Short mmCIF file of C-alpha atoms in Angstrom, two decimals:
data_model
loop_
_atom_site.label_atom_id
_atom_site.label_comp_id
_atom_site.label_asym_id
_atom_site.label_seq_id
_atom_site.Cartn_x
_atom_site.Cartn_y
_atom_site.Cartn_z
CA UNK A 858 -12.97 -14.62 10.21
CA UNK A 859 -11.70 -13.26 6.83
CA UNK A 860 -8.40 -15.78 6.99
CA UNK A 861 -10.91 -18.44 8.42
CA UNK A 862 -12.69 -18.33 4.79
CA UNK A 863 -9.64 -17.89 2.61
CA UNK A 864 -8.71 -21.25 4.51
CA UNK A 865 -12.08 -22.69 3.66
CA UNK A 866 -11.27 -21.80 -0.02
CA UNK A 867 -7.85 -23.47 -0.03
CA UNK A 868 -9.58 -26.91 1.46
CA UNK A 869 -12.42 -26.21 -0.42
CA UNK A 870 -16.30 -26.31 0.71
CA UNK A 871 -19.43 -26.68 -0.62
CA UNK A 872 -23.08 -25.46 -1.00
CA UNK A 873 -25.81 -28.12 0.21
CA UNK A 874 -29.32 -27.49 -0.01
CA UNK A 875 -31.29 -29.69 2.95
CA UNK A 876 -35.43 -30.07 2.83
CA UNK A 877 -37.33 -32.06 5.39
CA UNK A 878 -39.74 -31.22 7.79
CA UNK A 879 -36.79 -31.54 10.81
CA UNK A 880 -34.00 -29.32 9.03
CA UNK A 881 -33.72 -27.47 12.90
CA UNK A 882 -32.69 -31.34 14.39
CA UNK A 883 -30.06 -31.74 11.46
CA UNK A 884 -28.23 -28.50 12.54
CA UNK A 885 -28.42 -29.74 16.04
CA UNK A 886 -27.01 -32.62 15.78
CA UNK A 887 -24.76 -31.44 13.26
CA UNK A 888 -23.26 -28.99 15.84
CA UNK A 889 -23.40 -31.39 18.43
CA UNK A 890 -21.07 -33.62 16.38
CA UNK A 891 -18.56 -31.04 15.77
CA UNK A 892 -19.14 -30.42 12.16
CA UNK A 893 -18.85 -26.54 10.96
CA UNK A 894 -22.19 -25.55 9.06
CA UNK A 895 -21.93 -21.54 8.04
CA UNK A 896 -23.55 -18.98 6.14
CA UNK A 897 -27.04 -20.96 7.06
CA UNK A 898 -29.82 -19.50 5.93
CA UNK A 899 -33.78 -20.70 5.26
CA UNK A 900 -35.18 -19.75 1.85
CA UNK A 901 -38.42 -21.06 2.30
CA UNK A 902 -40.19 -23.19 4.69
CA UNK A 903 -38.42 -27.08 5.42
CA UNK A 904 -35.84 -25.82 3.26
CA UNK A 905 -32.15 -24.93 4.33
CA UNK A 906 -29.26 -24.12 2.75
CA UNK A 907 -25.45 -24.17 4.67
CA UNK A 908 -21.63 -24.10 3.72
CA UNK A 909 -19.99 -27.05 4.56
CA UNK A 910 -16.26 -28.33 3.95
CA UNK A 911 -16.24 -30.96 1.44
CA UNK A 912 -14.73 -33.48 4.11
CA UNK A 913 -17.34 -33.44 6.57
CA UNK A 914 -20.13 -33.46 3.83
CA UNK A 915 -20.31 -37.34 3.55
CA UNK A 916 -20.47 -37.46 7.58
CA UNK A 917 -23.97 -35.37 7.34
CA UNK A 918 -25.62 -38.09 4.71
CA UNK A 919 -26.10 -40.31 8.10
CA UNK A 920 -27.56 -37.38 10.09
CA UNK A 921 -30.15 -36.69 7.13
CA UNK A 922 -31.28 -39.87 6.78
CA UNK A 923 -31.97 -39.98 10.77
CA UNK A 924 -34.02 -36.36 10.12
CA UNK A 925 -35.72 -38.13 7.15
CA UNK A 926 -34.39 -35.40 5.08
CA UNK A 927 -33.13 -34.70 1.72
CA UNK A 928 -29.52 -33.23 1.31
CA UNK A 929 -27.83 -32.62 -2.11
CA UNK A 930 -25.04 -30.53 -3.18
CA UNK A 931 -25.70 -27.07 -5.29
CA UNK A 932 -22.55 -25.49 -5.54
CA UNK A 933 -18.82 -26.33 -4.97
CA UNK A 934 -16.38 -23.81 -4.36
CA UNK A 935 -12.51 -23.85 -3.85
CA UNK A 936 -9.10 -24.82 -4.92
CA UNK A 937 -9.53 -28.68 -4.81
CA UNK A 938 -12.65 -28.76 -7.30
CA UNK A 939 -10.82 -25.60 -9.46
CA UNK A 940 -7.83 -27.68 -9.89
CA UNK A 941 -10.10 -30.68 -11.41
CA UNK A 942 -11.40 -28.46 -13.76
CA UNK A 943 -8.20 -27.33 -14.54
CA UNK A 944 -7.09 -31.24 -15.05
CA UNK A 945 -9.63 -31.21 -17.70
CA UNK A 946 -8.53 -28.11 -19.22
CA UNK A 947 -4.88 -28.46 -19.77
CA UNK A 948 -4.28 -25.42 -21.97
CA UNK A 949 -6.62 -22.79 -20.22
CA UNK A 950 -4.35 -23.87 -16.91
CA UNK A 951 -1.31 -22.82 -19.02
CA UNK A 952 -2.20 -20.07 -20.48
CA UNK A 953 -3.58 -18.82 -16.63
CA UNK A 954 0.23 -19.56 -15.39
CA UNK A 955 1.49 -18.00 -18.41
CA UNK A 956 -0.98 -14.52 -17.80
CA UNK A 957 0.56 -14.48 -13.93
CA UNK A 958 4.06 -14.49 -14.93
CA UNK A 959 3.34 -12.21 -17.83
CA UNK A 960 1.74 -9.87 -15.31
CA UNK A 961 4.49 -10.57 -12.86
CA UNK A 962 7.24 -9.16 -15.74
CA UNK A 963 5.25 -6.20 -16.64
CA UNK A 964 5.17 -5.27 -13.79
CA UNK A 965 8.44 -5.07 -13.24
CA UNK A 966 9.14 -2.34 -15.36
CA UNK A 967 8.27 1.40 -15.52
CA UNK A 968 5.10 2.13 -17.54
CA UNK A 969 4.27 5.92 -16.31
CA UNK A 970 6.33 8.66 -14.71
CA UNK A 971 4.45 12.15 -13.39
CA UNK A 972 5.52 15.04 -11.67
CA UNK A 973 3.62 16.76 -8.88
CA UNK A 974 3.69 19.73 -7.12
CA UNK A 975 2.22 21.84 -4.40
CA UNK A 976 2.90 25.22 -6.06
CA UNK A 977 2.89 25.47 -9.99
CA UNK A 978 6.25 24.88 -11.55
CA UNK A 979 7.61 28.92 -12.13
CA UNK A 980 11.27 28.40 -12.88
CA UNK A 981 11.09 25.04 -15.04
CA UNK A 982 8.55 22.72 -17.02
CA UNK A 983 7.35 19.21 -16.35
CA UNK A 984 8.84 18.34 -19.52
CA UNK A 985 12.48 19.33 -18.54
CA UNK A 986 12.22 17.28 -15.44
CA UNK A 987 11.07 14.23 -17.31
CA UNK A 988 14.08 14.98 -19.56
CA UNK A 989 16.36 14.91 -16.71
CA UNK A 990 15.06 12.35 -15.10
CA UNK A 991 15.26 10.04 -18.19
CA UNK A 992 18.94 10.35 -18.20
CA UNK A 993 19.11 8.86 -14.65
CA UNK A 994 16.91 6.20 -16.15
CA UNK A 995 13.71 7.13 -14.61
CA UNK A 996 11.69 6.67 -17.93
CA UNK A 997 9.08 4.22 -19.66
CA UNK A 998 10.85 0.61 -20.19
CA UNK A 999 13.02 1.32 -17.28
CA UNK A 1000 13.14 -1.46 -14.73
CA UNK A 1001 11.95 -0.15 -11.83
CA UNK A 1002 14.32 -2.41 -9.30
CA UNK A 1003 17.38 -0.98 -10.90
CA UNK A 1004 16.02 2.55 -9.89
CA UNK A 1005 17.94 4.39 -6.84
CA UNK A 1006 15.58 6.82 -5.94
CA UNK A 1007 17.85 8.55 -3.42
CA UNK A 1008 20.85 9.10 -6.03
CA UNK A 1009 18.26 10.06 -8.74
CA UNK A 1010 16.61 12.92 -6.66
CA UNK A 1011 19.99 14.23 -5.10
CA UNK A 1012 21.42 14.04 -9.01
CA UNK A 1013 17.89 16.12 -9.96
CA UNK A 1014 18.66 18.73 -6.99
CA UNK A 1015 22.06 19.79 -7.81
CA UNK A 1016 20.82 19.73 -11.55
CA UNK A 1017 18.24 22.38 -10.94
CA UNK A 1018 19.16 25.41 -9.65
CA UNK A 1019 15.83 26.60 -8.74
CA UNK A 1020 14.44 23.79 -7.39
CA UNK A 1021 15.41 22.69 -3.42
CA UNK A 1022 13.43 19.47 -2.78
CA UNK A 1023 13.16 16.54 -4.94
CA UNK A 1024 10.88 13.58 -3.71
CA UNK A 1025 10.51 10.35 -6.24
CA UNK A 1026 8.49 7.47 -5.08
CA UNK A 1027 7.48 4.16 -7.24
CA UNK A 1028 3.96 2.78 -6.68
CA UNK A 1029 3.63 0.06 -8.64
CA UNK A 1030 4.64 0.49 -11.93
CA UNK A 1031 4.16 4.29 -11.90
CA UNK A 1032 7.27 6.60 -10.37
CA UNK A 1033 5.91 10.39 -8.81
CA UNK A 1034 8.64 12.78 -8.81
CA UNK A 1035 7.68 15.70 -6.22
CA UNK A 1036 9.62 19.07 -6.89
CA UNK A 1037 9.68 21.92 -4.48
CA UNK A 1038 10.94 25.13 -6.13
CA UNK A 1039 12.92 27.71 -4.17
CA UNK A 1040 10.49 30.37 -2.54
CA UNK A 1041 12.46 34.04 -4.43
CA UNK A 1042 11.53 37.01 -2.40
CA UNK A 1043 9.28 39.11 -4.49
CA UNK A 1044 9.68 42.92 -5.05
CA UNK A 1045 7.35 44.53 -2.36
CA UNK A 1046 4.76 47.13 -4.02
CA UNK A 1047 5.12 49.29 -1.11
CA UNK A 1048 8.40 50.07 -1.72
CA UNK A 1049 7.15 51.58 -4.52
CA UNK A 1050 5.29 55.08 -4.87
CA UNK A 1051 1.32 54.21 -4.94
CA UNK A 1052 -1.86 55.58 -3.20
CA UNK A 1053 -3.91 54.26 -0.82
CA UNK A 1054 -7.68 53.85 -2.30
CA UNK A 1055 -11.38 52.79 -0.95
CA UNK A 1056 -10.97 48.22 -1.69
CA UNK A 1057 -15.34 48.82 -0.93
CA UNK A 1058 -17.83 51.50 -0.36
CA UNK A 1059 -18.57 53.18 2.97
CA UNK A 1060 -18.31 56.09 6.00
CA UNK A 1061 -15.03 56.96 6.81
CA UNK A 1062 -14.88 56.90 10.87
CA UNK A 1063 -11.14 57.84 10.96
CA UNK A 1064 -8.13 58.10 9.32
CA UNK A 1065 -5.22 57.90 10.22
CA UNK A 1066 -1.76 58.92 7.48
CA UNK A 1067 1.50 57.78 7.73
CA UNK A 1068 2.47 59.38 4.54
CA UNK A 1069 1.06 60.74 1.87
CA UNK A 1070 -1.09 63.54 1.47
CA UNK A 1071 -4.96 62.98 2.83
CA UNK A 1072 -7.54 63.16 0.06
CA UNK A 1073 -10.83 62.63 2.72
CA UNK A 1074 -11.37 63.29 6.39
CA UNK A 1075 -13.88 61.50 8.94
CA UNK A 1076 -17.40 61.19 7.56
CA UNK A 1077 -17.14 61.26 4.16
CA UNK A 1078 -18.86 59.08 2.26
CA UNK A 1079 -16.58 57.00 -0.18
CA UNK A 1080 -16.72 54.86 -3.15
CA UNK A 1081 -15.06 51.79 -4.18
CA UNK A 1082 -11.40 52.95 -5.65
CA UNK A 1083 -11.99 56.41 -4.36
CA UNK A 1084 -8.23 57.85 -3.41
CA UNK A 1085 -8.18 58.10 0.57
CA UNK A 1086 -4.37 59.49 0.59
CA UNK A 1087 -2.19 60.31 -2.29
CA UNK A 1088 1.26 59.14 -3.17
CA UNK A 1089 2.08 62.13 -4.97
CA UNK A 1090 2.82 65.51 -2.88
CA UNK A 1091 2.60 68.60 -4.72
CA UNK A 1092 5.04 71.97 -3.22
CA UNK A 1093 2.99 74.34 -1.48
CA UNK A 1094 2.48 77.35 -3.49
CA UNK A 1095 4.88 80.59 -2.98
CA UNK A 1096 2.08 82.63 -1.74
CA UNK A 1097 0.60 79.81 1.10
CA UNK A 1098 4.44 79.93 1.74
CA UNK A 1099 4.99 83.31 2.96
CA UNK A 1100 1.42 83.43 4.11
CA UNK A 1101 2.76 80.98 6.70
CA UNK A 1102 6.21 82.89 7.61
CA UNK A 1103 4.17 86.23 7.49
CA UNK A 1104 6.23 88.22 4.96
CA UNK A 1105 6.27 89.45 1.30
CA UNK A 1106 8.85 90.44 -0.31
CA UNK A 1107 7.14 91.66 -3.67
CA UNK A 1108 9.81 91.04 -5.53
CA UNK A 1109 8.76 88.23 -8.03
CA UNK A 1110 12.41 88.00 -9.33
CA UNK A 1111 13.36 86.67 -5.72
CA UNK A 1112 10.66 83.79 -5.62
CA UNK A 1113 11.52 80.60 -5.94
CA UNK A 1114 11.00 78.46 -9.02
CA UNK A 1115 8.24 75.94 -8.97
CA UNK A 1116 9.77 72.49 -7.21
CA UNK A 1117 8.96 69.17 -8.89
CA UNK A 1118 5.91 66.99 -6.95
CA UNK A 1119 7.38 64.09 -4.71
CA UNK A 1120 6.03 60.59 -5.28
CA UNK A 1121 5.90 58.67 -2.16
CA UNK A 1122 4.46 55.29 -1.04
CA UNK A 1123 1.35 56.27 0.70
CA UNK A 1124 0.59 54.64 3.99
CA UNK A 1125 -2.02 55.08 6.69
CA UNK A 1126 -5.13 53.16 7.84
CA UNK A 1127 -8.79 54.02 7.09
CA UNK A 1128 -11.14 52.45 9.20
CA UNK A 1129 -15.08 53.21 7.76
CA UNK A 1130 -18.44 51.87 8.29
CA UNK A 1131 -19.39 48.84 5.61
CA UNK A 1132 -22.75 47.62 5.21
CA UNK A 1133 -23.31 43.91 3.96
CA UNK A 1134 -27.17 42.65 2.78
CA UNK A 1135 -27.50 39.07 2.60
CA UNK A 1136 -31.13 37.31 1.31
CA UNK A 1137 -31.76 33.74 2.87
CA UNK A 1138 -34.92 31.14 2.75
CA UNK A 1139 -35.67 28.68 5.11
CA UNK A 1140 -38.38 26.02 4.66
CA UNK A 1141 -40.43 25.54 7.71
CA UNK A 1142 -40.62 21.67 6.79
CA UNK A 1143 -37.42 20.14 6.22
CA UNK A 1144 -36.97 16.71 5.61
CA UNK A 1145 -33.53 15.16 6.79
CA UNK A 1146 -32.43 11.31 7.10
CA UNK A 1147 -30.98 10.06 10.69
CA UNK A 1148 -28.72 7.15 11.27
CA UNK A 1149 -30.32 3.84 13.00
CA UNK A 1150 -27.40 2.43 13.74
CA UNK A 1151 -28.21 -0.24 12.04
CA UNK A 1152 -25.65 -1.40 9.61
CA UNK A 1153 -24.65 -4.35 6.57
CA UNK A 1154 -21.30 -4.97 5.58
CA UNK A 1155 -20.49 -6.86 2.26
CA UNK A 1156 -16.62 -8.32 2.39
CA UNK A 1157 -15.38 -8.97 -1.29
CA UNK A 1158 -12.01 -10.14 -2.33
CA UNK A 1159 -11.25 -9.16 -5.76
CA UNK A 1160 -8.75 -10.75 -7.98
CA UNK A 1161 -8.39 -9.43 -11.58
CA UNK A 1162 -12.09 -9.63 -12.71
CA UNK A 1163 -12.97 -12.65 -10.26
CA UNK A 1164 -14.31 -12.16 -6.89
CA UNK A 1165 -14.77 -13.78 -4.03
CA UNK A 1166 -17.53 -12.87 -1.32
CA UNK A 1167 -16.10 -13.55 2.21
CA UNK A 1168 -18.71 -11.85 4.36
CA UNK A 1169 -22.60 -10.83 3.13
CA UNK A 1170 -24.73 -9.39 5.58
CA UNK A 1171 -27.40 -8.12 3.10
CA UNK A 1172 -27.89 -11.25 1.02
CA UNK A 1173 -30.14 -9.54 -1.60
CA UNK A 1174 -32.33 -7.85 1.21
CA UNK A 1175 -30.83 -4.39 1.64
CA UNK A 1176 -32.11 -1.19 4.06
CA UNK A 1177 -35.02 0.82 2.40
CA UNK A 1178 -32.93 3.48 3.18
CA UNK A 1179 -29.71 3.56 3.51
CA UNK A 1180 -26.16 5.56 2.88
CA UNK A 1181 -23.30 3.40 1.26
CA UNK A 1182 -19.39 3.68 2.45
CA UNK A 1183 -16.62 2.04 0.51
CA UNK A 1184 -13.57 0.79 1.50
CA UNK A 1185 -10.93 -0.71 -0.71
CA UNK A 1186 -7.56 -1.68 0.87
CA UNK A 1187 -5.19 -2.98 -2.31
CA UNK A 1188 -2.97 -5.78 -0.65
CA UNK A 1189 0.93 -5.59 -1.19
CA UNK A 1190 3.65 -7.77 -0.55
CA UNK A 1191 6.70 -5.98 0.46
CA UNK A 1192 6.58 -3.06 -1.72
CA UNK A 1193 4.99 -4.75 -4.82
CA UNK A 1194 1.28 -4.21 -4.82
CA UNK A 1195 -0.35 -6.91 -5.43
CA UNK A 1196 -3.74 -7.41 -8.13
CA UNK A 1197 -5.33 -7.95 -5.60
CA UNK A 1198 -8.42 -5.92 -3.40
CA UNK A 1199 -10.18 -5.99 -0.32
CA UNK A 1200 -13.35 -4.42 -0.50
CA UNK A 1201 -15.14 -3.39 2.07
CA UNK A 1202 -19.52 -1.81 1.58
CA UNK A 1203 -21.41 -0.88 4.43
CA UNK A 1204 -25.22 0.34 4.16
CA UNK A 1205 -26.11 2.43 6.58
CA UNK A 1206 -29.73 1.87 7.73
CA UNK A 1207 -31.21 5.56 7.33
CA UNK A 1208 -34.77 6.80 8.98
CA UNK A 1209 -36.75 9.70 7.25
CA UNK A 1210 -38.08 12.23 9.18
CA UNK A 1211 -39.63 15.21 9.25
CA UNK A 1212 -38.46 18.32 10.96
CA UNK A 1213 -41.21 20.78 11.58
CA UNK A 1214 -39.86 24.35 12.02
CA UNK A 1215 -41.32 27.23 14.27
CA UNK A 1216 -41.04 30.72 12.99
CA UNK A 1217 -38.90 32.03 15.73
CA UNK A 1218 -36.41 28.44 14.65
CA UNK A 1219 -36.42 29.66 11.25
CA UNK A 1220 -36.04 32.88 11.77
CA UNK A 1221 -32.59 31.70 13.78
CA UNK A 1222 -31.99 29.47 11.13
CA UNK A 1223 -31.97 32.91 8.11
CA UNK A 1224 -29.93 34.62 10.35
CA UNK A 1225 -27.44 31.98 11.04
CA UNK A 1226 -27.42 30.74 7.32
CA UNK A 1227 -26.69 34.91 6.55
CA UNK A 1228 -24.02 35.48 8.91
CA UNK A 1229 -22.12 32.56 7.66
CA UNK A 1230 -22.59 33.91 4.10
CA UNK A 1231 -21.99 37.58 5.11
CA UNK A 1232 -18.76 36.51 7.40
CA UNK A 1233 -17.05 34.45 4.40
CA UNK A 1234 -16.85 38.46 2.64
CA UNK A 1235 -15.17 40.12 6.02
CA UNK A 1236 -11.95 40.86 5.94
CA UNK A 1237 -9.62 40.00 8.78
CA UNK A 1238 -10.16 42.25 12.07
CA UNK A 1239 -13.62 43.54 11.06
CA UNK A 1240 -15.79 44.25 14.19
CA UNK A 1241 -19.23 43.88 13.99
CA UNK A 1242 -21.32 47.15 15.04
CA UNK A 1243 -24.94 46.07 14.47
CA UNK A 1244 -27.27 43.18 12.84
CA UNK A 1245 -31.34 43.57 11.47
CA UNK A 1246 -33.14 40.70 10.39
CA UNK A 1247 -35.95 42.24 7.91
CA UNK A 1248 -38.58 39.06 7.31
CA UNK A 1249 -39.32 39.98 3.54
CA UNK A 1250 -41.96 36.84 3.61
CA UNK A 1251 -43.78 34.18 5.60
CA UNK A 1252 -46.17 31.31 4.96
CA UNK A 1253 -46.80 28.06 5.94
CA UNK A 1254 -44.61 26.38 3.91
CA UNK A 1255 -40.98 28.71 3.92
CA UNK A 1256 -39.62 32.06 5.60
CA UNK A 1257 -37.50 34.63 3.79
CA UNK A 1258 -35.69 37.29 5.15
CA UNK A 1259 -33.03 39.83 4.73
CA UNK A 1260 -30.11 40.25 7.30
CA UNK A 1261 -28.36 43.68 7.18
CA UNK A 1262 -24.83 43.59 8.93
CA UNK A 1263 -22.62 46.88 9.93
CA UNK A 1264 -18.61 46.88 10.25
CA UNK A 1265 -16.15 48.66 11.21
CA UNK A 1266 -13.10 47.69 8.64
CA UNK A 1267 -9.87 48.66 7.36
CA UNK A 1268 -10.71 49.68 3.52
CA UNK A 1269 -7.62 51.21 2.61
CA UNK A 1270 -5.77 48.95 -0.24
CA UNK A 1271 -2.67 49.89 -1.53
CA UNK A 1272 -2.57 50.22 -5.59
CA UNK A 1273 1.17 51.30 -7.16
CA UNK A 1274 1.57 54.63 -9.60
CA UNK A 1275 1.53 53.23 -13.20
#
């Protein structure tokens, strides 16, 4: 259909306007003749108005006179009535050759050059890759055919120590040069000495200490940075010493001097009850907009400024309601893109209703809406122990309510000695 109008363009159609009291005969025997009348539509009553190539338009002036009706032309589109214009205006002609194969040159050449990356650049700057690249002539004013992008990227790689992927791709007259920096493995904080501390508040429910030296027990209550084992272990005192071999020797000369503490990386896992609040609203009347099915689609082909309408389903007379989708293709040939757009709109016919809530819905709804508010805060392998939905308020026009949610969670975080 699309190609069908671009052809109509090229051959070139026009716009007739028909009145007479048997416009529905003309388009019958119009039709019946073989001639191609399109985009018909009736503004007003004994009125019509049709697309019709400019060939077959003096072959209707018979069939209107038959219908006793009046046909004229209101518009003429396409290449054979633009290029008798263009007769007429010599120098606009020129200068529109002269823009295309200005464009065409421009375009030929670099004008922009960017670099992207998934990570941010650690090891080198933006500005030293431009550098580099410049020197393999990927830079503004370059001409973008005598770019190899596969020599320039490997020359990039072995530049750049640091990086170990380089990716450069021209669209248009813009070149993207992707760099993927080597992944160093960082120093590990637990190999460092450090305790093990509350990351939240809560009820220890057990503990459990790899190493270290335990600073709570089951059932205390903790606070957020609380220490739950210690990284530093202190000597045991001389007297809990020989309390535990059962001797004493008395003779203070013979003890032992005081050792030094040890400072460890504490490990261990402290599982304790959390408690999460979350507050939610739901309105009992809630007004939403459902899909018909019923769509319009608006095909435009855009060149430059200037565009061309290939397909119009709304003609003026859009949905009451409606959602809007764009789609804009931009058409290449071979890998140069040209000026030149597809567009695509579609309305979406759109229904508004009304959604009346019950107060066991809502109160499904406030718990749902918390749990997906309280579960975005849970850390990874927390068990839920218990949920209470509080309603706070209710009237006829919204429901509040509080949702209280109990875990069982890991809280121990690991935070190095300074």
């Amino acid at each position: 259909m699309i190609f069908w109008r671009l052809w109509s363009l090229i051959r070139g159609y026009v716009v007739i306007v028909v009145e007479g009291k048997q416009i529905e005969k003309f388009i019958n025997m119009a039709v019946s003749r073989g001639y191609n009348l399109w985009d018909i539509s009736q503004p007003r009553e004994n009125v019509l108005t049709a697309r019709v190539d400019v060939s077959v338009y003096p072959r209707l002036r018979h069939i209107a006179r038959t219908c006793r009706c009046k046909m004229k032309i209101s518009r003429k589109r396409g290449l054979p009535f633009t290029a008798v214009k263009m007769r007429k205006r010599k120098m606009l002609f020129a200068g529109a050759v002269i823009f295309f194969l200005a464009l065409y040159v421009l375009s030929s050449f670099i004008w922009s050059v960017e670099v992207t990356s998934s990570r941010e650049l650690r090891t080198i700057t933006e500005q030293q890759v431009l550098d580099a690249a410049a020197r393999y002539g990927i830079k503004r004013g370059a001409l973008r055919y005598a770019i190899d992008n596969r020599k320039a990227a490997e020359a990039l790689e072995k530049e750049f120590m640091e990086v170990s992927w380089v990716g450069i791709e021209i669209r248009g007259t813009k070149v993207i040069i992707d760099v993927v920096e080597k992944i160093f493995p960082e120093e590990d904080e637990r190999s460092r000495p450090g305790n093990i501390v509350a990351q939240k508040d809560g009820v220890i429910k057990e503990i459990l200490v790899l190493s270290g030296e335990p600073k709570a027990a089951a059932g205390d209550t903790v606070k957020k940075g609380d220490i739950l084992i210690s990284g530093i272990i202190y000597p045991e005192l001389p007297e809990e010493r020989e309390e535990k071999a059962g001797e004493d020797t008395g003779d203070e000369d013979d003890k032992e001097q005081p050792e030094e503490p040890r400072y460890v990386s504490a490990r261990g896992i402290v599982r304790a009850r959390v408690w999460y609040e979350a507050k939610t609203r739901v309105p009992l009347v809630q007004h939403k907009e459902e899909l018909t099915g019923q769509k319009q689609q608006v095909v435009v082909l855009r060149i430059g400024e200037e565009e061309v309408t290939l397909k119009n389903q709304a003609k003026g007379k859009k949905y009451k309601h409606f959602r809007t989708d764009r789609d804009i293709k931009r058409l290449s040939l071979w890998k140069y893109r040209l000026p030149v757009e597809l567009v695509t709109t579609t309305y979406h016919q759109v229904e508004k209703v009304d959604i009346y809530l019950s107060m066991v819905e809502a109160r499904s709804q406030a718990e749902e809406a918390a749990m997906k508010d309280i579960s975005s805060s849970l850390p990874e392998g927390a068990e839920v122990v218990s949920r209470r939905t509080v309603i706070t308020s209710a009237n006829e026009k919204e429901l509040r309510a509080k949702v209280y949610v109990e875990t069982l969670e890991n809280i121990a975080r690991f935070v190095p000695l300074k």
